[in-house]
Short mmCIF file of C-alpha atoms in Angstrom, two decimals:
data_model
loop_
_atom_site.label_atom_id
_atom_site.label_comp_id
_atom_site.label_asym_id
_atom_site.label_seq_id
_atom_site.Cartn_x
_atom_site.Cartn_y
_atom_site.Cartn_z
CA UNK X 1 0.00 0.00 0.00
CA UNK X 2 1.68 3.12 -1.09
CA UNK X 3 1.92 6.01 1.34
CA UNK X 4 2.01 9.76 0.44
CA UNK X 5 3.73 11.79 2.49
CA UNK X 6 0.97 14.63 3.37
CA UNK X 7 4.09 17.18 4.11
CA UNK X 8 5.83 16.99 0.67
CA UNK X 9 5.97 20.16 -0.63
CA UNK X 10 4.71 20.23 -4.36
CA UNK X 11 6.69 21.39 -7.30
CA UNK X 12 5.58 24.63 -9.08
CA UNK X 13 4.73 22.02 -12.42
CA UNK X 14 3.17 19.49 -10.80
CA UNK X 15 1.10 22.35 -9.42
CA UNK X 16 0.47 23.99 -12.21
CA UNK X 17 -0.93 20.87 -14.08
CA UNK X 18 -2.77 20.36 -10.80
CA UNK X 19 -4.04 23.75 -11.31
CA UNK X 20 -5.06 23.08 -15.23
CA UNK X 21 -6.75 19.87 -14.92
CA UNK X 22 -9.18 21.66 -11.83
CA UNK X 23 -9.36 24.32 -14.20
CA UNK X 24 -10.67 22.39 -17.17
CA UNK X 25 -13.06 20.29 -15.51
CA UNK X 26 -14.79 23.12 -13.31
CA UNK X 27 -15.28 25.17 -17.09
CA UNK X 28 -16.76 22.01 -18.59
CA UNK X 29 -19.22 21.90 -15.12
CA UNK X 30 -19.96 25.77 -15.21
CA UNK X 31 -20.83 25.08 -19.41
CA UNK X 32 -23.24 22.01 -18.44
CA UNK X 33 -24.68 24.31 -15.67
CA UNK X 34 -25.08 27.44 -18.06
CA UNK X 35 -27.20 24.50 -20.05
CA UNK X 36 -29.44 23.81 -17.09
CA UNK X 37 -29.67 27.62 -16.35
CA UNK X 38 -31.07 28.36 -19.57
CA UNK X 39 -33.81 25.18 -19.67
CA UNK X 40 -34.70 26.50 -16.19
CA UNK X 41 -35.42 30.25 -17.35
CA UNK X 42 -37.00 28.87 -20.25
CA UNK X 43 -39.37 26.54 -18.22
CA UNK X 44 -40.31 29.89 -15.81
CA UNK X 45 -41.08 32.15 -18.82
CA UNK X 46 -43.40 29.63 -20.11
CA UNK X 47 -44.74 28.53 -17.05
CA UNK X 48 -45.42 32.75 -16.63
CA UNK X 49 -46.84 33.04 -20.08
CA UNK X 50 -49.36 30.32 -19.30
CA UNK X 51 -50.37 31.74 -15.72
CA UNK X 52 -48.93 28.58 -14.13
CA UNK X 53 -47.77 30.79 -10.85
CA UNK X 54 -46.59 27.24 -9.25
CA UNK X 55 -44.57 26.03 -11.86
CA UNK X 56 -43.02 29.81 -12.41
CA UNK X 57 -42.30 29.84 -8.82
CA UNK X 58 -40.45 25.83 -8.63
CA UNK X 59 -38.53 26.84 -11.98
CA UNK X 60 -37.25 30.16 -10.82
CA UNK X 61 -36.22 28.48 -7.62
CA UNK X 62 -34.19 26.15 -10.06
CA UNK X 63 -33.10 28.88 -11.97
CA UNK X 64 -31.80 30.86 -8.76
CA UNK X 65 -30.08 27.60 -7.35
CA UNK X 66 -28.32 27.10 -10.97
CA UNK X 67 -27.37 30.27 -11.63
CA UNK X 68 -25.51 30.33 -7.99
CA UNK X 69 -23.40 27.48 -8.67
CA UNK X 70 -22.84 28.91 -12.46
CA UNK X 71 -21.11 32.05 -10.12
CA UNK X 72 -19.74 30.04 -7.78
CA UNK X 73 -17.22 28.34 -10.09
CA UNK X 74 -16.81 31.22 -12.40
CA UNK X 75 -15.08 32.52 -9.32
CA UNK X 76 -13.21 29.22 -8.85
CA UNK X 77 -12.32 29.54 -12.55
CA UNK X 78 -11.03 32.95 -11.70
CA UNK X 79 -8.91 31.71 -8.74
CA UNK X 80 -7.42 28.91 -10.53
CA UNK X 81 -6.38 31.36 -13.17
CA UNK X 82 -4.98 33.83 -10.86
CA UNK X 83 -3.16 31.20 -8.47
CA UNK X 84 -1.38 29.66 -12.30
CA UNK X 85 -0.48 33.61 -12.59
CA UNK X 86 1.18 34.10 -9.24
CA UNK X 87 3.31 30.43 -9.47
CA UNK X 88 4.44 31.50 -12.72
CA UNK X 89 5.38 34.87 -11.08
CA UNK X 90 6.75 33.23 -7.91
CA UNK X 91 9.03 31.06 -10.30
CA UNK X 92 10.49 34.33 -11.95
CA UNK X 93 11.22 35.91 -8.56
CA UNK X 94 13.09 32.91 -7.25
CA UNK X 95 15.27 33.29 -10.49
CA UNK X 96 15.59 37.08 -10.03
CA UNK X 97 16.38 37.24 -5.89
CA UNK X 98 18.80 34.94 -7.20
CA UNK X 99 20.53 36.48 -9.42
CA UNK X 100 20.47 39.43 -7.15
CA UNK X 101 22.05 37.44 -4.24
CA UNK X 102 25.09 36.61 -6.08
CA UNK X 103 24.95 40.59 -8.20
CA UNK X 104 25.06 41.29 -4.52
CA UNK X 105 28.27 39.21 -3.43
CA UNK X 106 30.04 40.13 -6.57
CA UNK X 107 29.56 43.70 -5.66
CA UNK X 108 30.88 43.07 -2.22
CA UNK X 109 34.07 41.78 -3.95
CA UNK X 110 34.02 44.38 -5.78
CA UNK X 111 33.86 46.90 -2.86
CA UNK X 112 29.84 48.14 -3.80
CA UNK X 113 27.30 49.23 -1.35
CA UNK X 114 24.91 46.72 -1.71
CA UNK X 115 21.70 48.50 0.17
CA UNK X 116 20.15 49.29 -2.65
CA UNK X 117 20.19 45.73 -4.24
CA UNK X 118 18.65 44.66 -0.72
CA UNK X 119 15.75 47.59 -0.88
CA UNK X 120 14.99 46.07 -4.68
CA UNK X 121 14.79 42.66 -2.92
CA UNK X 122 12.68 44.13 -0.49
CA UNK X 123 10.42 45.20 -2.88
CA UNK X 124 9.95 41.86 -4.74
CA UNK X 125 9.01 40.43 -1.41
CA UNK X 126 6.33 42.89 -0.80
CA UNK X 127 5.00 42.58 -4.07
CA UNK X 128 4.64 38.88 -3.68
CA UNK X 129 2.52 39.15 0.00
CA UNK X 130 0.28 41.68 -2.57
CA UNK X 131 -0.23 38.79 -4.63
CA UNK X 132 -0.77 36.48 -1.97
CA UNK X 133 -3.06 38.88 -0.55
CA UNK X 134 -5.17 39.63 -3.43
CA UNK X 135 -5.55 35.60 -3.49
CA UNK X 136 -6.87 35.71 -0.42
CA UNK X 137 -9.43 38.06 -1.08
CA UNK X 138 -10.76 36.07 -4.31
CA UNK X 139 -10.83 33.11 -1.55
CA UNK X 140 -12.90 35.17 0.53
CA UNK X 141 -15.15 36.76 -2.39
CA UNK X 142 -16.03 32.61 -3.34
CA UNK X 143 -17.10 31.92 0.08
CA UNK X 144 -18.98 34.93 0.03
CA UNK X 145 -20.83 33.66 -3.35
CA UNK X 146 -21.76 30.70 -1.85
CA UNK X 147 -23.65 32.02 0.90
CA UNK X 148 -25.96 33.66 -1.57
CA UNK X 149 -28.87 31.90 -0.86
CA UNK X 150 -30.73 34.86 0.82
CA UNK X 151 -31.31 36.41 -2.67
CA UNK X 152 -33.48 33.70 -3.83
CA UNK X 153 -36.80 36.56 -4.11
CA UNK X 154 -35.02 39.02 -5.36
CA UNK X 155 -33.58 37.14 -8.60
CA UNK X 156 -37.12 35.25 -8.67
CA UNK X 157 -38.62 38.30 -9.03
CA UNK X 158 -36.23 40.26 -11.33
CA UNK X 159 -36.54 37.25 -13.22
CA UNK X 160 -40.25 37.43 -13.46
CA UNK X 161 -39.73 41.22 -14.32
CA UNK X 162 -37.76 40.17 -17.43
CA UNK X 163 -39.46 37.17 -18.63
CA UNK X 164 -43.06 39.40 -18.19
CA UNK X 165 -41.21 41.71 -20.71
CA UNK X 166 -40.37 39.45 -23.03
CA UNK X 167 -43.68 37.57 -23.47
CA UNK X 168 -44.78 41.50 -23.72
CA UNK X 169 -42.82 41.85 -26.48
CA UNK X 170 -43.64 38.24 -28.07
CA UNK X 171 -47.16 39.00 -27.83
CA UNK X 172 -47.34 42.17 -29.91
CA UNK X 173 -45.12 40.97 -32.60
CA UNK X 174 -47.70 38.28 -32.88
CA UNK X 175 -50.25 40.70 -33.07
CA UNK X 176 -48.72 42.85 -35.19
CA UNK X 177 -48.07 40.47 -37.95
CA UNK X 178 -51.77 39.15 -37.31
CA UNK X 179 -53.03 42.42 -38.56
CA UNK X 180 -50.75 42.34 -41.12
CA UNK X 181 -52.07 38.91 -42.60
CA UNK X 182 -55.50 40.57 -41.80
CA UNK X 183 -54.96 43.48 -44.05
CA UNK X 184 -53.24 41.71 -46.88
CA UNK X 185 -55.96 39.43 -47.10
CA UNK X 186 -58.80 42.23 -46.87
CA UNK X 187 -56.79 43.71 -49.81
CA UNK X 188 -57.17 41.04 -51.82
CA UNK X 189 -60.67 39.98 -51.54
#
């Protein structure tokens, strides 16, 4: 039975592939779940267009459940993408602090005041916690999307608001181009 060693730190490829794999398969779910979002607002506007109140309100609810997790792993798509952009980053800073480590002993052979390759150091550092902080914030902005449950009536209802106004709009192009058959045929008789 083969053990894994829970502590072994993972190489910037092997996460990176980890990374695109997660990446693929969570765009493949959020397409199948666009899919089911659509049949769902479909069902609602004609469920609306035929009075059916019940049905409306059981395929909004679907609709509003859907279109959650459709946001919900947008945002995971998102992270994945951003966390690829900061190893890649992370990568090129190893490379540069060390070239600057050893521009840095070469200048103290040479006799040069090095404090100002140290302050550029600095900065890399700093800009790296940005990055790791702004990755922390998308973490945080996910878990906030998946709490969203507490807007169920208002996207029910702003959906019922837009699918009224379509049928609206269905209806007098219908009647329009009733009257239109109408008058044609009037003319020719």
């Amino acid at each position: 039975m083969g053990f894994t060693n829970p502590f072994k730190k993972v190489s910037p490829e092997e996460l990176k592939t980890k990374l695109s794999m997660s990446e693929q398969r969570l765009t493949a779910r959020e397409k199948e779940l666009g899919k089911k979002r659509e049949a769902a607002r479909t069902k609602a506007k004609e469920a609306l267009s035929e009075g059916n109140d019940r049905e409306f309100r059981v395929a909004s609810r679907r609709y509003s459940m859907v279109d959650g997790q459709v946001n919900t792993i947008g945002s995971m798509v998102e992270m994945a993408q951003s966390m690829t952009d900061v190893i890649e980053m992370q990568t090129g800073l190893k490379e540069v602090v060390e070239i600057g480590d050893n521009l840095g002993k070469w200048q103290k052979e040479l006799g040069f005041d090095t404090s100002k390759l140290e302050g550029a150091v600095t900065n890399i550092r700093t800009s790296m916690e940005k990055v790791n902080t702004a990755t922390s914030m998308m973490t945080s902005s996910m878990d906030a999307a998946m709490n969203g449950g507490s807007e169920l009536s208002e996207i029910q209802d702003s959906l019922r608001s837009e699918l009224l106004a379509e049928l609206s709009t269905d209806t007098s192009s219908k009647d329009e181009l009733s009257k239109k058959i109408e008058s044609e045929i009037a003319e020719s008789e």
